[in-house]
Short mmCIF file of N, CA and C in Angstrom, two decimals:
data_model
loop_
_atom_site.label_atom_id
_atom_site.label_comp_id
_atom_site.label_asym_id
_atom_site.label_seq_id
_atom_site.Cartn_x
_atom_site.Cartn_y
_atom_site.Cartn_z
N MET A 143 -25.64 8.85 -5.59
CA MET A 143 -25.53 9.71 -4.43
C MET A 143 -26.55 9.33 -3.36
N LYS A 144 -27.80 8.99 -3.82
CA LYS A 144 -28.84 8.61 -2.87
C LYS A 144 -28.43 7.34 -2.13
N LYS A 145 -27.82 6.39 -2.86
CA LYS A 145 -27.38 5.15 -2.23
C LYS A 145 -26.32 5.43 -1.16
N TYR A 146 -25.41 6.34 -1.48
CA TYR A 146 -24.36 6.71 -0.54
C TYR A 146 -24.96 7.33 0.73
N LEU A 147 -25.89 8.27 0.57
CA LEU A 147 -26.53 8.91 1.71
C LEU A 147 -27.34 7.91 2.53
N LEU A 148 -28.05 7.01 1.84
CA LEU A 148 -28.83 5.99 2.53
C LEU A 148 -27.91 5.07 3.34
N SER A 149 -26.80 4.67 2.74
CA SER A 149 -25.83 3.82 3.44
C SER A 149 -25.25 4.53 4.65
N LEU A 150 -24.93 5.79 4.48
CA LEU A 150 -24.37 6.58 5.58
C LEU A 150 -25.38 6.70 6.72
N CYS A 151 -26.63 6.99 6.39
CA CYS A 151 -27.68 7.12 7.42
C CYS A 151 -27.90 5.81 8.14
N LEU A 152 -27.94 4.70 7.41
CA LEU A 152 -28.12 3.39 8.04
C LEU A 152 -26.94 3.05 8.95
N SER A 153 -25.74 3.38 8.51
CA SER A 153 -24.55 3.13 9.33
C SER A 153 -24.62 3.89 10.64
N ILE A 154 -24.99 5.15 10.55
CA ILE A 154 -25.09 5.98 11.76
C ILE A 154 -26.21 5.47 12.67
N ALA A 155 -27.33 5.10 12.09
CA ALA A 155 -28.47 4.64 12.88
C ALA A 155 -28.19 3.31 13.55
N CYS A 156 -27.43 2.44 12.90
CA CYS A 156 -27.19 1.09 13.44
C CYS A 156 -25.97 1.03 14.36
N SER A 157 -25.11 2.03 14.34
CA SER A 157 -23.88 1.95 15.13
C SER A 157 -24.13 1.82 16.63
N PRO A 158 -25.14 2.48 17.24
CA PRO A 158 -25.38 2.25 18.67
C PRO A 158 -25.76 0.80 18.97
N MET A 159 -26.50 0.15 18.07
CA MET A 159 -26.89 -1.25 18.29
C MET A 159 -25.66 -2.15 18.24
N LEU A 160 -24.75 -1.88 17.31
CA LEU A 160 -23.54 -2.68 17.22
C LEU A 160 -22.68 -2.50 18.46
N TYR A 161 -22.58 -1.27 18.95
CA TYR A 161 -21.80 -0.99 20.15
C TYR A 161 -22.41 -1.71 21.35
N ALA A 162 -23.73 -1.69 21.48
CA ALA A 162 -24.40 -2.36 22.60
C ALA A 162 -24.16 -3.85 22.55
N GLN A 163 -24.17 -4.44 21.36
CA GLN A 163 -23.93 -5.87 21.24
C GLN A 163 -22.51 -6.22 21.64
N GLN A 164 -21.56 -5.38 21.31
CA GLN A 164 -20.17 -5.65 21.66
C GLN A 164 -19.98 -5.63 23.17
N ASN A 165 -20.68 -4.77 23.89
CA ASN A 165 -20.52 -4.66 25.34
C ASN A 165 -21.28 -5.72 26.11
N ASN A 166 -22.13 -6.49 25.47
CA ASN A 166 -22.90 -7.52 26.15
C ASN A 166 -22.29 -8.90 25.96
N VAL A 167 -21.00 -8.97 25.70
CA VAL A 167 -20.32 -10.24 25.53
C VAL A 167 -20.26 -10.93 26.88
N LEU A 168 -20.61 -12.21 26.90
CA LEU A 168 -20.58 -12.96 28.14
C LEU A 168 -19.14 -13.20 28.59
N PRO A 169 -18.89 -13.14 29.89
CA PRO A 169 -17.54 -13.40 30.39
C PRO A 169 -17.09 -14.82 30.05
N SER A 170 -15.79 -15.00 29.88
CA SER A 170 -15.23 -16.33 29.62
C SER A 170 -15.36 -17.20 30.87
N GLY A 171 -15.00 -18.47 30.73
CA GLY A 171 -15.05 -19.38 31.88
C GLY A 171 -14.17 -18.92 33.02
N THR A 172 -12.97 -18.45 32.70
CA THR A 172 -12.06 -17.95 33.74
C THR A 172 -12.64 -16.71 34.41
N GLU A 173 -13.18 -15.81 33.61
CA GLU A 173 -13.77 -14.59 34.17
C GLU A 173 -14.96 -14.93 35.06
N GLN A 174 -15.79 -15.88 34.64
CA GLN A 174 -16.93 -16.31 35.48
C GLN A 174 -16.43 -16.90 36.79
N GLU A 175 -15.36 -17.68 36.73
CA GLU A 175 -14.78 -18.28 37.94
C GLU A 175 -14.32 -17.20 38.91
N ILE A 176 -13.68 -16.16 38.40
CA ILE A 176 -13.20 -15.06 39.24
C ILE A 176 -14.38 -14.30 39.85
N ILE A 177 -15.41 -14.04 39.05
CA ILE A 177 -16.61 -13.35 39.55
C ILE A 177 -17.25 -14.16 40.67
N HIS A 178 -17.37 -15.47 40.47
CA HIS A 178 -17.96 -16.35 41.50
C HIS A 178 -17.10 -16.34 42.77
N LEU A 179 -15.79 -16.41 42.61
CA LEU A 179 -14.89 -16.40 43.76
C LEU A 179 -15.00 -15.08 44.53
N SER A 180 -15.11 -13.98 43.81
CA SER A 180 -15.25 -12.68 44.47
C SER A 180 -16.55 -12.61 45.27
N LYS A 181 -17.64 -13.12 44.69
CA LYS A 181 -18.92 -13.13 45.42
C LYS A 181 -18.82 -13.97 46.69
N LYS A 182 -18.15 -15.13 46.59
CA LYS A 182 -17.96 -15.96 47.78
C LYS A 182 -17.13 -15.21 48.82
N LYS A 183 -16.11 -14.48 48.36
CA LYS A 183 -15.26 -13.71 49.28
C LYS A 183 -16.08 -12.70 50.07
N TRP A 184 -17.00 -11.96 49.38
CA TRP A 184 -17.84 -10.99 50.07
C TRP A 184 -18.70 -11.68 51.13
N GLN A 185 -19.22 -12.87 50.81
CA GLN A 185 -20.05 -13.58 51.78
C GLN A 185 -19.21 -14.06 52.96
N TRP A 186 -18.01 -14.58 52.68
CA TRP A 186 -17.12 -15.00 53.76
C TRP A 186 -16.76 -13.82 54.65
N MET A 187 -16.55 -12.64 54.06
CA MET A 187 -16.24 -11.46 54.87
C MET A 187 -17.44 -11.10 55.74
N ALA A 188 -18.64 -11.17 55.19
CA ALA A 188 -19.85 -10.86 55.97
C ALA A 188 -20.04 -11.87 57.10
N ASP A 189 -19.74 -13.14 56.81
CA ASP A 189 -19.92 -14.21 57.80
C ASP A 189 -18.71 -14.37 58.73
N LYS A 190 -17.69 -13.54 58.54
CA LYS A 190 -16.45 -13.60 59.32
C LYS A 190 -15.77 -14.96 59.24
N LYS A 191 -15.80 -15.57 58.05
CA LYS A 191 -15.17 -16.88 57.84
C LYS A 191 -13.69 -16.67 57.52
N THR A 192 -12.93 -16.36 58.55
CA THR A 192 -11.53 -16.03 58.35
C THR A 192 -10.70 -17.24 57.92
N ASP A 193 -11.14 -18.46 58.24
CA ASP A 193 -10.41 -19.64 57.77
C ASP A 193 -10.46 -19.74 56.25
N SER A 194 -11.65 -19.51 55.68
CA SER A 194 -11.80 -19.53 54.22
C SER A 194 -11.03 -18.38 53.59
N LEU A 195 -11.11 -17.20 54.20
CA LEU A 195 -10.40 -16.04 53.68
C LEU A 195 -8.88 -16.23 53.75
N ASP A 196 -8.41 -16.88 54.80
CA ASP A 196 -6.98 -17.15 54.96
C ASP A 196 -6.45 -17.97 53.79
N LEU A 197 -7.25 -18.93 53.32
CA LEU A 197 -6.85 -19.75 52.17
C LEU A 197 -6.90 -18.96 50.87
N LEU A 198 -7.82 -18.03 50.77
CA LEU A 198 -7.98 -17.23 49.55
C LEU A 198 -6.92 -16.14 49.44
N PHE A 199 -6.59 -15.49 50.54
CA PHE A 199 -5.66 -14.36 50.52
C PHE A 199 -4.22 -14.86 50.41
N HIS A 200 -3.47 -14.32 49.46
CA HIS A 200 -2.04 -14.62 49.34
C HIS A 200 -1.34 -14.10 50.60
N ASP A 201 -0.27 -14.76 51.00
CA ASP A 201 0.44 -14.35 52.22
C ASP A 201 0.93 -12.90 52.16
N ASN A 202 1.25 -12.42 50.96
CA ASN A 202 1.74 -11.04 50.81
C ASN A 202 0.66 -10.08 50.33
N ALA A 203 -0.60 -10.48 50.44
CA ALA A 203 -1.71 -9.63 49.96
C ALA A 203 -1.75 -8.32 50.74
N MET A 204 -2.22 -7.28 50.03
CA MET A 204 -2.40 -5.96 50.63
C MET A 204 -3.84 -5.51 50.44
N PHE A 205 -4.36 -4.81 51.44
CA PHE A 205 -5.74 -4.34 51.44
C PHE A 205 -5.72 -2.84 51.68
N VAL A 206 -6.27 -2.09 50.72
CA VAL A 206 -6.24 -0.63 50.80
C VAL A 206 -7.65 -0.13 51.12
N HIS A 207 -7.76 0.53 52.27
CA HIS A 207 -9.02 1.09 52.75
C HIS A 207 -8.96 2.61 52.67
N MET A 208 -10.07 3.27 53.00
CA MET A 208 -10.08 4.74 52.98
C MET A 208 -9.07 5.31 53.96
N GLY A 209 -8.82 4.61 55.07
CA GLY A 209 -7.94 5.14 56.11
C GLY A 209 -6.53 4.60 56.08
N GLY A 210 -6.18 3.78 55.10
CA GLY A 210 -4.82 3.24 55.04
C GLY A 210 -4.80 1.84 54.46
N SER A 211 -3.65 1.19 54.60
CA SER A 211 -3.51 -0.16 54.05
C SER A 211 -3.22 -1.16 55.15
N MET A 212 -3.53 -2.42 54.85
CA MET A 212 -3.35 -3.50 55.82
C MET A 212 -2.73 -4.71 55.13
N SER A 213 -1.99 -5.48 55.92
CA SER A 213 -1.45 -6.75 55.45
C SER A 213 -2.55 -7.81 55.57
N LYS A 214 -2.26 -9.00 55.09
CA LYS A 214 -3.21 -10.11 55.22
C LYS A 214 -3.56 -10.35 56.69
N LYS A 215 -2.55 -10.43 57.53
CA LYS A 215 -2.79 -10.69 58.96
C LYS A 215 -3.66 -9.59 59.58
N GLN A 216 -3.36 -8.35 59.27
CA GLN A 216 -4.13 -7.24 59.82
C GLN A 216 -5.59 -7.29 59.35
N GLU A 217 -5.79 -7.58 58.06
CA GLU A 217 -7.15 -7.66 57.52
C GLU A 217 -7.94 -8.79 58.19
N LEU A 218 -7.32 -9.96 58.30
CA LEU A 218 -8.00 -11.09 58.95
C LEU A 218 -8.29 -10.78 60.42
N ASP A 219 -7.34 -10.15 61.11
CA ASP A 219 -7.55 -9.81 62.52
C ASP A 219 -8.69 -8.82 62.70
N VAL A 220 -8.79 -7.81 61.82
CA VAL A 220 -9.84 -6.80 61.95
C VAL A 220 -11.21 -7.42 61.64
N ILE A 221 -11.25 -8.39 60.73
CA ILE A 221 -12.52 -9.08 60.44
C ILE A 221 -12.91 -9.96 61.62
N LYS A 222 -11.94 -10.73 62.12
CA LYS A 222 -12.20 -11.65 63.24
C LYS A 222 -12.65 -10.90 64.49
N SER A 223 -12.02 -9.76 64.78
CA SER A 223 -12.34 -8.99 65.99
C SER A 223 -13.62 -8.18 65.86
N GLY A 224 -14.09 -7.99 64.62
CA GLY A 224 -15.27 -7.15 64.41
C GLY A 224 -14.93 -5.68 64.27
N GLY A 225 -13.63 -5.34 64.21
CA GLY A 225 -13.23 -3.95 64.00
C GLY A 225 -13.87 -3.38 62.74
N ILE A 226 -13.95 -4.23 61.71
CA ILE A 226 -14.76 -3.94 60.52
C ILE A 226 -15.63 -5.17 60.30
N HIS A 227 -16.92 -4.96 60.27
CA HIS A 227 -17.85 -6.05 59.93
C HIS A 227 -18.48 -5.71 58.59
N TYR A 228 -18.07 -6.45 57.57
CA TYR A 228 -18.63 -6.26 56.23
C TYR A 228 -20.00 -6.93 56.21
N LYS A 229 -21.05 -6.19 56.52
CA LYS A 229 -22.38 -6.79 56.63
C LYS A 229 -22.94 -7.24 55.29
N GLN A 230 -22.85 -6.36 54.29
CA GLN A 230 -23.40 -6.71 52.98
C GLN A 230 -22.73 -5.89 51.89
N ALA A 231 -22.33 -6.58 50.84
CA ALA A 231 -21.82 -5.90 49.65
C ALA A 231 -22.85 -6.10 48.54
N GLU A 232 -23.58 -5.06 48.23
CA GLU A 232 -24.54 -5.11 47.13
C GLU A 232 -23.77 -4.82 45.84
N ILE A 233 -23.57 -5.87 45.05
CA ILE A 233 -22.79 -5.73 43.82
C ILE A 233 -23.68 -5.14 42.75
N GLN A 234 -23.29 -3.98 42.25
CA GLN A 234 -24.09 -3.28 41.24
C GLN A 234 -23.54 -3.49 39.84
N ASP A 235 -22.25 -3.73 39.73
CA ASP A 235 -21.63 -3.96 38.43
C ASP A 235 -20.32 -4.69 38.68
N VAL A 236 -19.95 -5.55 37.75
CA VAL A 236 -18.70 -6.30 37.89
C VAL A 236 -18.12 -6.56 36.51
N SER A 237 -16.80 -6.48 36.42
CA SER A 237 -16.11 -6.85 35.19
C SER A 237 -14.74 -7.40 35.55
N VAL A 238 -14.22 -8.23 34.66
CA VAL A 238 -12.91 -8.84 34.86
C VAL A 238 -12.07 -8.55 33.62
N LYS A 239 -10.85 -8.14 33.85
CA LYS A 239 -9.88 -7.93 32.77
C LYS A 239 -8.71 -8.86 33.03
N MET A 240 -8.34 -9.63 32.02
CA MET A 240 -7.19 -10.51 32.13
C MET A 240 -5.95 -9.77 31.62
N VAL A 241 -4.89 -9.81 32.40
CA VAL A 241 -3.60 -9.23 32.01
C VAL A 241 -2.60 -10.37 32.14
N GLY A 242 -2.35 -11.03 31.02
CA GLY A 242 -1.54 -12.25 31.08
C GLY A 242 -2.30 -13.28 31.90
N LYS A 243 -1.66 -13.80 32.93
CA LYS A 243 -2.31 -14.79 33.80
C LYS A 243 -2.96 -14.16 35.03
N ILE A 244 -2.89 -12.85 35.13
CA ILE A 244 -3.46 -12.12 36.27
C ILE A 244 -4.88 -11.68 35.92
N ALA A 245 -5.80 -11.86 36.87
CA ALA A 245 -7.19 -11.41 36.69
C ALA A 245 -7.43 -10.20 37.58
N ILE A 246 -7.90 -9.12 36.97
CA ILE A 246 -8.23 -7.91 37.72
C ILE A 246 -9.74 -7.74 37.65
N LEU A 247 -10.37 -7.80 38.82
CA LEU A 247 -11.83 -7.68 38.91
C LEU A 247 -12.17 -6.30 39.44
N TYR A 248 -13.14 -5.67 38.79
CA TYR A 248 -13.65 -4.37 39.22
C TYR A 248 -15.10 -4.55 39.63
N ASN A 249 -15.40 -4.20 40.88
CA ASN A 249 -16.77 -4.23 41.40
C ASN A 249 -17.22 -2.80 41.67
N ARG A 250 -18.43 -2.47 41.29
CA ARG A 250 -19.07 -1.25 41.81
C ARG A 250 -20.06 -1.77 42.83
N ILE A 251 -19.86 -1.42 44.09
CA ILE A 251 -20.69 -1.96 45.17
C ILE A 251 -21.25 -0.85 46.04
N ARG A 252 -22.25 -1.22 46.79
CA ARG A 252 -22.78 -0.40 47.88
C ARG A 252 -22.54 -1.25 49.12
N LEU A 253 -21.58 -0.84 49.93
CA LEU A 253 -21.14 -1.64 51.07
C LEU A 253 -21.77 -1.14 52.36
N THR A 254 -22.44 -2.05 53.04
CA THR A 254 -22.94 -1.79 54.39
C THR A 254 -21.97 -2.46 55.35
N ALA A 255 -21.38 -1.68 56.23
CA ALA A 255 -20.39 -2.20 57.16
C ALA A 255 -20.56 -1.54 58.52
N VAL A 256 -20.06 -2.23 59.53
CA VAL A 256 -19.99 -1.65 60.87
C VAL A 256 -18.51 -1.39 61.14
N VAL A 257 -18.18 -0.12 61.33
CA VAL A 257 -16.80 0.29 61.56
C VAL A 257 -16.76 1.04 62.88
N GLY A 258 -15.99 0.51 63.83
CA GLY A 258 -15.90 1.16 65.14
C GLY A 258 -17.25 1.28 65.83
N GLY A 259 -18.13 0.31 65.62
CA GLY A 259 -19.44 0.31 66.25
C GLY A 259 -20.51 1.11 65.52
N ASN A 260 -20.15 1.80 64.45
CA ASN A 260 -21.12 2.59 63.68
C ASN A 260 -21.40 1.95 62.34
N GLU A 261 -22.68 1.78 62.01
CA GLU A 261 -23.04 1.25 60.70
C GLU A 261 -22.93 2.36 59.66
N VAL A 262 -22.23 2.05 58.57
CA VAL A 262 -22.04 3.01 57.48
C VAL A 262 -22.37 2.32 56.16
N VAL A 263 -22.84 3.12 55.22
CA VAL A 263 -23.11 2.63 53.87
C VAL A 263 -22.34 3.52 52.91
N ASN A 264 -21.50 2.91 52.09
CA ASN A 264 -20.67 3.68 51.16
C ASN A 264 -20.67 3.04 49.79
N PRO A 265 -20.68 3.87 48.74
CA PRO A 265 -20.50 3.36 47.38
C PRO A 265 -19.00 3.28 47.07
N PHE A 266 -18.58 2.16 46.53
CA PHE A 266 -17.17 1.96 46.22
C PHE A 266 -16.99 1.35 44.84
N ILE A 267 -15.85 1.62 44.25
CA ILE A 267 -15.29 0.78 43.20
C ILE A 267 -14.23 -0.03 43.94
N VAL A 268 -14.31 -1.34 43.85
CA VAL A 268 -13.34 -2.20 44.51
C VAL A 268 -12.54 -2.91 43.43
N THR A 269 -11.24 -2.80 43.53
CA THR A 269 -10.34 -3.48 42.59
C THR A 269 -9.73 -4.67 43.31
N GLU A 270 -9.91 -5.85 42.72
CA GLU A 270 -9.37 -7.09 43.28
C GLU A 270 -8.43 -7.71 42.26
N VAL A 271 -7.25 -8.10 42.71
CA VAL A 271 -6.26 -8.72 41.83
C VAL A 271 -6.09 -10.18 42.25
N TYR A 272 -6.35 -11.07 41.30
CA TYR A 272 -6.23 -12.51 41.53
C TYR A 272 -5.12 -13.08 40.66
N MET A 273 -4.41 -14.07 41.21
CA MET A 273 -3.36 -14.73 40.44
C MET A 273 -3.43 -16.23 40.71
N PRO A 274 -3.05 -17.02 39.71
CA PRO A 274 -3.07 -18.47 39.92
C PRO A 274 -1.85 -18.89 40.74
N GLU A 275 -2.10 -19.79 41.70
CA GLU A 275 -1.01 -20.32 42.51
C GLU A 275 -1.35 -21.75 42.92
N ASN A 276 -0.51 -22.67 42.55
CA ASN A 276 -0.71 -24.09 42.87
C ASN A 276 -2.09 -24.59 42.45
N GLY A 277 -2.51 -24.23 41.25
CA GLY A 277 -3.77 -24.73 40.69
C GLY A 277 -5.03 -24.06 41.19
N LYS A 278 -4.91 -22.97 41.94
CA LYS A 278 -6.11 -22.25 42.40
C LYS A 278 -5.84 -20.75 42.32
N TRP A 279 -6.90 -19.98 42.39
CA TRP A 279 -6.78 -18.52 42.36
C TRP A 279 -6.61 -18.00 43.78
N VAL A 280 -5.69 -17.06 43.96
CA VAL A 280 -5.51 -16.39 45.25
C VAL A 280 -5.62 -14.89 45.04
N LEU A 281 -6.06 -14.19 46.07
CA LEU A 281 -6.21 -12.74 46.01
C LEU A 281 -4.92 -12.08 46.47
N GLY A 282 -4.36 -11.23 45.61
CA GLY A 282 -3.11 -10.55 45.94
C GLY A 282 -3.30 -9.13 46.42
N SER A 283 -4.44 -8.52 46.04
CA SER A 283 -4.68 -7.13 46.43
C SER A 283 -6.17 -6.84 46.35
N LEU A 284 -6.63 -6.01 47.28
CA LEU A 284 -8.01 -5.54 47.29
C LEU A 284 -7.96 -4.06 47.69
N ALA A 285 -8.52 -3.20 46.84
CA ALA A 285 -8.46 -1.76 47.11
C ALA A 285 -9.83 -1.13 46.94
N PHE A 286 -10.24 -0.36 47.95
CA PHE A 286 -11.51 0.36 47.93
C PHE A 286 -11.27 1.79 47.46
N THR A 287 -12.06 2.24 46.50
CA THR A 287 -12.07 3.64 46.08
C THR A 287 -13.48 4.16 46.27
N ARG A 288 -13.65 5.11 47.19
CA ARG A 288 -14.99 5.63 47.47
C ARG A 288 -15.45 6.53 46.33
N LEU A 289 -16.69 6.33 45.91
CA LEU A 289 -17.29 7.15 44.86
C LEU A 289 -17.90 8.39 45.50
N MET A 290 -17.61 9.54 44.97
CA MET A 290 -18.12 10.79 45.53
C MET A 290 -19.49 11.12 44.94
N GLY A 291 -20.31 11.77 45.72
CA GLY A 291 -21.60 12.25 45.25
C GLY A 291 -22.64 11.18 45.02
N GLN A 292 -22.47 10.06 45.67
CA GLN A 292 -23.47 8.99 45.49
C GLN A 292 -24.04 8.56 46.82
#
């Protein structure tokens, strides 16, 4: 009986450590590639590099903002014109989930942007969907979800 209780206590005591180890698994090569591509995308958006973004964004890509959705052309136009200037995306957390050949990246960010001439800082969960096309990854969707109370 003592052995059983000792085993049970050790199992309970060690289970948080096992759980922590499972969550610290390093991303695969594909996941690392998607994370790197997403970081480059944020920098291109900050630098208004619409030529680079044009190559990354799929022609049918959709962008969901707090105020509505935009097509690829609309998103590139608003970046180019300065209607939205993505000054800095402070990435606080990132993960990638593979669904077949589709990569879904989740970012928790603190975004500093200039919208309509006003600088705003908002916490978001950003969902990015990437798919392989002609040997490279393209972005098919980007959606901002504002976090409340932060």
